[in-house]
Short mmCIF file of N, CA, C and O in Angstrom, two decimals:
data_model
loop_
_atom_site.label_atom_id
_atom_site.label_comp_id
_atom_site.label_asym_id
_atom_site.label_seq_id
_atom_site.Cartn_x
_atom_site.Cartn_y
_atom_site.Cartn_z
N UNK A 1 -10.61 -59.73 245.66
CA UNK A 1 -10.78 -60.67 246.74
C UNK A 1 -11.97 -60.26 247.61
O UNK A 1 -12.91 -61.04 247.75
N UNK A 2 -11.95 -59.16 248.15
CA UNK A 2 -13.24 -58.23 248.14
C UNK A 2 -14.02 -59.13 248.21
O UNK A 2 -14.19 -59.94 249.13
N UNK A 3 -14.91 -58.96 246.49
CA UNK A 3 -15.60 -58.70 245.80
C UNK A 3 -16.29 -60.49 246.25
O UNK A 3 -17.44 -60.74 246.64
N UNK A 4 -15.21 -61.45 246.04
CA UNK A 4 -15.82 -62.97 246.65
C UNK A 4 -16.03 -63.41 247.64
O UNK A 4 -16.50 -64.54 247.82
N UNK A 5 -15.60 -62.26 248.87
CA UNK A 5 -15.94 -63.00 250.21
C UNK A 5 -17.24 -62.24 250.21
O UNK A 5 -18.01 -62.98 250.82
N UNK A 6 -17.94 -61.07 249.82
CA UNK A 6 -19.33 -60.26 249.19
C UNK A 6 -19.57 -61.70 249.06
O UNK A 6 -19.63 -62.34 250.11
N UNK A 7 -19.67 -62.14 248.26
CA UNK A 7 -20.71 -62.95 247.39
C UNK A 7 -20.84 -64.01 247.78
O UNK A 7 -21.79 -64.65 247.34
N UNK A 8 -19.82 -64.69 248.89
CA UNK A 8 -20.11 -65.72 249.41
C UNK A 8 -20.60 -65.87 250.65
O UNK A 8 -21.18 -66.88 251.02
N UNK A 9 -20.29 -64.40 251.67
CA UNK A 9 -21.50 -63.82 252.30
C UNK A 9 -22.81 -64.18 252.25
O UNK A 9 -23.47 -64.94 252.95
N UNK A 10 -23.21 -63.20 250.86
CA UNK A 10 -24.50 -63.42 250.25
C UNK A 10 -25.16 -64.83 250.08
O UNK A 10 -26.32 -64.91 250.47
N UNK A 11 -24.87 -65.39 249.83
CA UNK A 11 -24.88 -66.62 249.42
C UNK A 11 -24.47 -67.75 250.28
O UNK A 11 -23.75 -68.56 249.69
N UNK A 12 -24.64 -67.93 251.09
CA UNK A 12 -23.65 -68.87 252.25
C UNK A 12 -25.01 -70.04 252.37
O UNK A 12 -24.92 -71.23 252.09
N UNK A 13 -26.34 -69.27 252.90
CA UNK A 13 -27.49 -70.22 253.10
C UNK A 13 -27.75 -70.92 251.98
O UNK A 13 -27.94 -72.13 252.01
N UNK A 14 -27.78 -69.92 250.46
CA UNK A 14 -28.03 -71.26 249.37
C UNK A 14 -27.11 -72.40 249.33
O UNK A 14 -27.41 -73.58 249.19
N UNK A 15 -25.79 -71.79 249.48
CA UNK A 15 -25.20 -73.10 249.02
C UNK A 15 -25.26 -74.20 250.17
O UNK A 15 -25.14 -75.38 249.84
N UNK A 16 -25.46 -73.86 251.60
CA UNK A 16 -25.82 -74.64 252.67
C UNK A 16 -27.00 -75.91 251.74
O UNK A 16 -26.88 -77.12 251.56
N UNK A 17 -27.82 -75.13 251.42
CA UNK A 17 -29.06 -75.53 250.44
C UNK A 17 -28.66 -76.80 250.05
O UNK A 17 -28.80 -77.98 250.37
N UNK A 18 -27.88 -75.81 248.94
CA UNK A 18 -27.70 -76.81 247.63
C UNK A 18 -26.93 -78.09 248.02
O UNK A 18 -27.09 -79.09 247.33
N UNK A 19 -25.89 -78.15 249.37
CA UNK A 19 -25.50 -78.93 249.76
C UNK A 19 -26.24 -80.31 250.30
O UNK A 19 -26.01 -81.52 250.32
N UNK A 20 -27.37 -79.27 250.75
CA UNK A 20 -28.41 -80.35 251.51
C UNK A 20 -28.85 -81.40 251.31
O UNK A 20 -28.96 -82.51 251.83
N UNK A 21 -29.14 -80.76 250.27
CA UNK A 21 -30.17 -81.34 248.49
C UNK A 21 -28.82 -82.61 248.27
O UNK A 21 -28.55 -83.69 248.81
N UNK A 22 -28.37 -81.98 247.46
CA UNK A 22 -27.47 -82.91 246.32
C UNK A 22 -27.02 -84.61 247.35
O UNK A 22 -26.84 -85.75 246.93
N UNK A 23 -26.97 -84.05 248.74
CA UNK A 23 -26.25 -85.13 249.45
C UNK A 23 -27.56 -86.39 249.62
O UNK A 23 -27.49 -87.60 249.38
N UNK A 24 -28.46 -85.74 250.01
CA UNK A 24 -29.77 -86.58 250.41
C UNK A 24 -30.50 -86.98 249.26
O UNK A 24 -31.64 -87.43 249.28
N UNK A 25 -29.53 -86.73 247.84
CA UNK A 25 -30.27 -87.35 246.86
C UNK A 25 -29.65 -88.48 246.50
O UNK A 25 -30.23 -89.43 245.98
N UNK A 26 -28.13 -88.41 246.81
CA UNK A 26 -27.35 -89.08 246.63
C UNK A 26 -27.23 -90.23 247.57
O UNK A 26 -26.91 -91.35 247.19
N UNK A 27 -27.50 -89.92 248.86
CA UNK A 27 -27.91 -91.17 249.95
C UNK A 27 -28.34 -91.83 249.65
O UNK A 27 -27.92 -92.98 249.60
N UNK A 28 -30.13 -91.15 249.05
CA UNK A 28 -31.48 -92.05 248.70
C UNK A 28 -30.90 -93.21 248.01
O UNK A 28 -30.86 -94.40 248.33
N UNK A 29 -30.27 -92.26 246.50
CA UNK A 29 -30.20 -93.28 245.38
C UNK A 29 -29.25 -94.41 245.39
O UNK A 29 -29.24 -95.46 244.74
N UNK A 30 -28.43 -93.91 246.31
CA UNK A 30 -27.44 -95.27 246.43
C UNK A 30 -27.59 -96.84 247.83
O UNK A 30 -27.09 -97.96 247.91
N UNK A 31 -28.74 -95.86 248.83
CA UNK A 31 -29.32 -97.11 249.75
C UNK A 31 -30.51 -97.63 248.94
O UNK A 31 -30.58 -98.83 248.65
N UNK A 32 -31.20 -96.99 248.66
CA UNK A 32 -32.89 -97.37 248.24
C UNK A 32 -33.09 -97.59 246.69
O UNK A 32 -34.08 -98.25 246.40
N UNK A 33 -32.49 -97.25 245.88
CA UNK A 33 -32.82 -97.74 244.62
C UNK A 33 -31.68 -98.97 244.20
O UNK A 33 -32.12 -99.91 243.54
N UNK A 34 -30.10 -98.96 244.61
CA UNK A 34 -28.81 -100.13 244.46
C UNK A 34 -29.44 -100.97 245.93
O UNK A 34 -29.52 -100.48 247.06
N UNK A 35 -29.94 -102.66 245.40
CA UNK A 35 -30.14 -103.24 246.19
C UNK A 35 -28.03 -104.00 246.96
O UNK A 35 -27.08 -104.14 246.19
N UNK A 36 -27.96 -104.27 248.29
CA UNK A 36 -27.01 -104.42 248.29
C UNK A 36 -26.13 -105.99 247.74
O UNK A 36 -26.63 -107.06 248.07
N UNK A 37 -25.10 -105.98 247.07
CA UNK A 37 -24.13 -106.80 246.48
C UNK A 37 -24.55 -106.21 244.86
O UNK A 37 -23.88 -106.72 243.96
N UNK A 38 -25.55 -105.25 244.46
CA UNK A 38 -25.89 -105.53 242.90
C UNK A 38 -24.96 -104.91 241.73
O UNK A 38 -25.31 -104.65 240.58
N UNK A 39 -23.50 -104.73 242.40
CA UNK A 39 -22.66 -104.50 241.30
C UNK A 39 -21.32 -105.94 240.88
O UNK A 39 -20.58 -106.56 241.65
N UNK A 40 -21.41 -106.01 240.00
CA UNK A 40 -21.07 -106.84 239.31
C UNK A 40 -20.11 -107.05 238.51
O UNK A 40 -19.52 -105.98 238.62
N UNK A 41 -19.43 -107.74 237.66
CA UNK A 41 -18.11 -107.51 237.39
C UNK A 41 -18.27 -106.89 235.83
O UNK A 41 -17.42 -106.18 235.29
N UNK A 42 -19.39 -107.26 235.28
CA UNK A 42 -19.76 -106.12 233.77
C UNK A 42 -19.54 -104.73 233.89
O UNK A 42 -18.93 -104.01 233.10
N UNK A 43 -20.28 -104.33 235.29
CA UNK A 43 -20.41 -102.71 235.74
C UNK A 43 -18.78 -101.93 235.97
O UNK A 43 -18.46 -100.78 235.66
N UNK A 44 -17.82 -103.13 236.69
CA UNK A 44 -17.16 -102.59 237.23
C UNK A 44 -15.89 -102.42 236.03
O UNK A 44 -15.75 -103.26 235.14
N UNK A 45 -14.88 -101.01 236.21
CA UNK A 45 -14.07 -100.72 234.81
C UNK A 45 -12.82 -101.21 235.46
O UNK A 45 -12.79 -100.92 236.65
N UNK A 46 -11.79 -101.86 235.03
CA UNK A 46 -10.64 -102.36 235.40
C UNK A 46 -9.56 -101.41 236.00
O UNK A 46 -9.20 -100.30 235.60
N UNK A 47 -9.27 -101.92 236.73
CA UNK A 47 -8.51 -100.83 237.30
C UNK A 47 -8.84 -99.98 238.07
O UNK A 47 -7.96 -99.31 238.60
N UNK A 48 -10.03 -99.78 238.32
CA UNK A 48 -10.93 -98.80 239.31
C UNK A 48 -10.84 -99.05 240.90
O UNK A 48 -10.84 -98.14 241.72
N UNK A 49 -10.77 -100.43 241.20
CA UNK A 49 -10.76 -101.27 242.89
C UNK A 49 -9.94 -100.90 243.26
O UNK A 49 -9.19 -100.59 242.33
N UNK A 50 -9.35 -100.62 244.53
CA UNK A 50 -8.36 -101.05 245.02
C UNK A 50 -8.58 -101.49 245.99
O UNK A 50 -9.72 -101.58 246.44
N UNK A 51 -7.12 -102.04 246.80
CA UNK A 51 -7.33 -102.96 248.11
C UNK A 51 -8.09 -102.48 249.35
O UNK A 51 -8.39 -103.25 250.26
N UNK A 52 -8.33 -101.40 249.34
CA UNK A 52 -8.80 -101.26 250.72
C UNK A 52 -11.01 -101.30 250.23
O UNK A 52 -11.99 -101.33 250.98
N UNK A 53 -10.92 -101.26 248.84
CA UNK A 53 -12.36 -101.75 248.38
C UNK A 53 -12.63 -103.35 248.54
O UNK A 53 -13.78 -103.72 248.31
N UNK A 54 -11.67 -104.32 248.92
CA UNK A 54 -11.87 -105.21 249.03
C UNK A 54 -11.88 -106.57 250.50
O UNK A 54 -10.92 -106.79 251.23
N UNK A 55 -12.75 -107.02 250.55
CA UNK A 55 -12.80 -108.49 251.74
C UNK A 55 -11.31 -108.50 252.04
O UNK A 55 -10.32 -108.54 251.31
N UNK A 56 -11.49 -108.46 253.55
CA UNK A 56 -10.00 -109.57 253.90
C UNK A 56 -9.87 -110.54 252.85
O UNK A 56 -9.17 -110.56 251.84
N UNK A 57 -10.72 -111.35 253.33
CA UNK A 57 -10.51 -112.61 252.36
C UNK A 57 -10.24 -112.70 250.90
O UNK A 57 -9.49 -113.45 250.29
N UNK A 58 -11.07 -111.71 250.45
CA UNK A 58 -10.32 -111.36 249.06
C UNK A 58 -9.28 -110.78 248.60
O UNK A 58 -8.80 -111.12 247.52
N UNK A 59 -8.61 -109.53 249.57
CA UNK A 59 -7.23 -109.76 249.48
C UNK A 59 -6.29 -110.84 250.20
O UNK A 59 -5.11 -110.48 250.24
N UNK A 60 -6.42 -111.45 250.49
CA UNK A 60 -5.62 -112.58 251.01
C UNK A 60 -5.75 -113.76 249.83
O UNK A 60 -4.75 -114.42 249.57
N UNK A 61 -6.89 -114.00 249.20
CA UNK A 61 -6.73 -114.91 247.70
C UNK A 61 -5.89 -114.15 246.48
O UNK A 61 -5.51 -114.58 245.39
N UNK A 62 -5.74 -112.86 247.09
CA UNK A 62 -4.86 -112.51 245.66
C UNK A 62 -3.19 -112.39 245.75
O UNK A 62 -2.42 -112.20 244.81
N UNK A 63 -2.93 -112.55 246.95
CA UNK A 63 -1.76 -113.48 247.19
C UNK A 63 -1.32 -114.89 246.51
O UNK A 63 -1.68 -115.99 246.92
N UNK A 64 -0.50 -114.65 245.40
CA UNK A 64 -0.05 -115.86 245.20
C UNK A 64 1.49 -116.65 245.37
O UNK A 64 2.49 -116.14 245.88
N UNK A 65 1.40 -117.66 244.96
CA UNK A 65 2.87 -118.33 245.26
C UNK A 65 4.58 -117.70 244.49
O UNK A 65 4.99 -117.92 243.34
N UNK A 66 5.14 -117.05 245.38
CA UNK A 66 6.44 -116.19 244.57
C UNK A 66 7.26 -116.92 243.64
O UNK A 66 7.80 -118.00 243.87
N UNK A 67 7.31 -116.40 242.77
CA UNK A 67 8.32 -117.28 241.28
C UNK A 67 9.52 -117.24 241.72
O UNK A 67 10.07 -116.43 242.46
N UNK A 68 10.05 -118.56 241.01
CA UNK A 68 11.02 -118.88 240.77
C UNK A 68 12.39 -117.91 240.32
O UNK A 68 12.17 -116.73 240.02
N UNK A 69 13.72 -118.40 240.29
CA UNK A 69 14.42 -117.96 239.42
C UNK A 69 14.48 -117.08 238.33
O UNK A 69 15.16 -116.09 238.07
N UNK A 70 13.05 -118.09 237.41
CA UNK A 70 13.36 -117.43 236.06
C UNK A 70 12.48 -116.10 235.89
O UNK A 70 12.19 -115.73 234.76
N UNK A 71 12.05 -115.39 237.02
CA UNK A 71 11.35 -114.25 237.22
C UNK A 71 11.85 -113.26 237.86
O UNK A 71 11.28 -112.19 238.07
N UNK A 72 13.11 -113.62 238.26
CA UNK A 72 13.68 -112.61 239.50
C UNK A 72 15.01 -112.24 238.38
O UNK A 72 15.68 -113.12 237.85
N UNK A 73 15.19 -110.88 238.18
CA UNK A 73 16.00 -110.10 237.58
C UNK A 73 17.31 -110.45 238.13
O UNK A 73 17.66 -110.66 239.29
N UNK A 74 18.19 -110.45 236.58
CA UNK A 74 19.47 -110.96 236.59
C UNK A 74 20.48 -110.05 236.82
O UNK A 74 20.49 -109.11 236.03
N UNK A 75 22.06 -110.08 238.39
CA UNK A 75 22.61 -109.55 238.37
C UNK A 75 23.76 -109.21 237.34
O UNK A 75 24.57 -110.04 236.94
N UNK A 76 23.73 -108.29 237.09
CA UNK A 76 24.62 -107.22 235.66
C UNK A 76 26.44 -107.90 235.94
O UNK A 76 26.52 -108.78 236.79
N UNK A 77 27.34 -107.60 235.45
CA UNK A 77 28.57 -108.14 235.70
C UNK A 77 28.95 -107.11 236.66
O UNK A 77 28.37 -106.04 236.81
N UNK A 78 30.34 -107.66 237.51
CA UNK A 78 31.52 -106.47 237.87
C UNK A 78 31.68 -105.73 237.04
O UNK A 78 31.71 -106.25 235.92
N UNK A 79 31.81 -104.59 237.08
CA UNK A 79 32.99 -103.86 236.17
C UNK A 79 34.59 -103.96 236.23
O UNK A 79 34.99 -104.38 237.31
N UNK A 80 35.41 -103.71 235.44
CA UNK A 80 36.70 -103.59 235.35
C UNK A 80 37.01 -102.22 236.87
O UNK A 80 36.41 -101.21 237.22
N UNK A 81 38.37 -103.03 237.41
CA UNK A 81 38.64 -101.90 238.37
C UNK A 81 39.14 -100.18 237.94
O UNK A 81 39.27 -100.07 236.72
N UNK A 82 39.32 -99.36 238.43
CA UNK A 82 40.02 -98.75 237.72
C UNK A 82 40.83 -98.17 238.25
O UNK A 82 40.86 -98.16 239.48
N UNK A 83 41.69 -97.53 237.55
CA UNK A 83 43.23 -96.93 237.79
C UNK A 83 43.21 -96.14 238.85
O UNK A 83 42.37 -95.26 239.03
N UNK A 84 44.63 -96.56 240.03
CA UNK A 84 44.34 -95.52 241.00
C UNK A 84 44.78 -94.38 241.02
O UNK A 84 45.82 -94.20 240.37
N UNK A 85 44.28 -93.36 241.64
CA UNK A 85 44.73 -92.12 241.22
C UNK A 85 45.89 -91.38 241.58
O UNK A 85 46.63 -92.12 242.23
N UNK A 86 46.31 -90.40 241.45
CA UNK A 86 47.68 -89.67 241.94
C UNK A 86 47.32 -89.12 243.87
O UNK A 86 46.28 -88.80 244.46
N UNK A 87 48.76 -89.27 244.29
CA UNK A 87 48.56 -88.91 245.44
C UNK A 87 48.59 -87.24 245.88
O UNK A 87 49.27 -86.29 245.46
N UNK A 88 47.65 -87.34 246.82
CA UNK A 88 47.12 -85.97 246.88
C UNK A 88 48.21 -85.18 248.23
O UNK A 88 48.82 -85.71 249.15
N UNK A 89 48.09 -83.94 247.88
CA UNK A 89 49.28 -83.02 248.88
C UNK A 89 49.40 -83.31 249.93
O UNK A 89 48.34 -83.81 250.28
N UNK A 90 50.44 -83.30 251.12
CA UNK A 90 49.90 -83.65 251.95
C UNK A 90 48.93 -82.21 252.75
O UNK A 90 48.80 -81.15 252.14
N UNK A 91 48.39 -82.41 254.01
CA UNK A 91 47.61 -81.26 254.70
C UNK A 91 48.76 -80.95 255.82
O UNK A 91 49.76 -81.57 256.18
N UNK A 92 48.17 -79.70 256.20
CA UNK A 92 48.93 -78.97 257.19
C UNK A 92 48.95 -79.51 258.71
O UNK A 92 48.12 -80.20 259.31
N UNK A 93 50.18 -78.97 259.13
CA UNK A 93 50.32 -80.15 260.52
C UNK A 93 49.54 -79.20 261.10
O UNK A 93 49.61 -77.99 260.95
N UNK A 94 48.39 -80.17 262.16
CA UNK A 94 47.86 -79.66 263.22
C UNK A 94 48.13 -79.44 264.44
O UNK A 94 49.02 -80.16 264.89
N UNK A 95 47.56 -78.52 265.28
CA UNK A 95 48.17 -77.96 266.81
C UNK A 95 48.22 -79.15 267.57
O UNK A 95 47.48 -80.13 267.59
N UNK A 96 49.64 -78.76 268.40
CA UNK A 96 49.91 -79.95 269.36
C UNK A 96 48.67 -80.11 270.42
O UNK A 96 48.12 -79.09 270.82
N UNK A 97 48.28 -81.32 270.83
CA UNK A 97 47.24 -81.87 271.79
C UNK A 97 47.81 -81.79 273.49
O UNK A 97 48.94 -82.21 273.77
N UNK A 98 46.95 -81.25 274.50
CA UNK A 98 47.04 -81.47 275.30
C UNK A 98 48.34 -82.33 276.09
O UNK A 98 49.04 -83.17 275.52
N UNK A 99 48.46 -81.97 277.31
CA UNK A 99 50.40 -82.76 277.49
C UNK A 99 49.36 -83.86 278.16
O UNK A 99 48.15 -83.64 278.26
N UNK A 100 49.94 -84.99 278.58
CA UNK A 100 49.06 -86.58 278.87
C UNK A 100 49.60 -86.62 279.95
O UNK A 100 50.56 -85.90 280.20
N UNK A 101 49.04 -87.55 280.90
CA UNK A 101 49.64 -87.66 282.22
C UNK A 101 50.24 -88.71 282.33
O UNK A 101 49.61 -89.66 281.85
N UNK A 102 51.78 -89.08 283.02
CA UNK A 102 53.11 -89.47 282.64
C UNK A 102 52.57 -90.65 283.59
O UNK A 102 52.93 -91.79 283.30
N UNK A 103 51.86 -90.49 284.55
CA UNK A 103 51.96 -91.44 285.61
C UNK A 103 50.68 -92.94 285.10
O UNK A 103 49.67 -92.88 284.41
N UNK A 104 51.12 -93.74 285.58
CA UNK A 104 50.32 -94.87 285.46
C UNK A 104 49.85 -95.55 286.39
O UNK A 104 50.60 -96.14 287.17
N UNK A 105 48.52 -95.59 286.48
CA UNK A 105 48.23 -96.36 287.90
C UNK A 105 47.81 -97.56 287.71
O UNK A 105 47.93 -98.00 286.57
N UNK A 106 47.17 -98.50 288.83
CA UNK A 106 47.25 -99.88 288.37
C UNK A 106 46.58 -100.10 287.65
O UNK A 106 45.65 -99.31 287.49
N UNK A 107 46.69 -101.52 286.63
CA UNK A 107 45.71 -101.96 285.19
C UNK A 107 45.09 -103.02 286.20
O UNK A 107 44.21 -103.79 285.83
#
């Protein structure tokens, strides 16, 4: 463990560098050489979009009208009831509660 915080020490300004680089090439090429709208539905691989890549408006056209009946999954039967079971021991009597007060005042 050492031995990689050494080397990344060493090395901290290149990769600052290399960071520099790779990002500002990647800026360039995607403002200044892709004019904007120029991807297209050939380019694009199915399944790749998702909704938050897309127009309000275009997710709101992909809303469509909810099916019917013959699309909505069919409830399974009851089952048969079944046998009830044996009665269980009874439990141990619990400690007597508090004595209550005898008197009643008005309802």
């Amino acid at each position: 463990m050492a031995e990689l915080a050494h080397h990344v020490r060493r090395n901290v300004v290149a990769y600052l560098a290399l960071l520099v680089a790779l990002s500002g090439t990647s800026y360039a090429a995607s403002t200044k050489l892709l004019p904007k709208n120029s991807v297209g539905s050939a380019q694009v691989i199915n399944g790749s979009l998702q909704k938050g890549d897309l127009s309000t408006r275009a997710v709101a056209a992909l809303r469509g009208a909810r099916g019917g009946r013959v699309f909505r999954a069919h409830k399974g039967h009851r089952g048969r009831k079944g046998q009830r079971g044996a009665q269980g021991t009874p439990g141990a009597l619990g400690p007597p509660g508090p004595p209550g007060n005898r008197e009643r005042g008005p309802i």
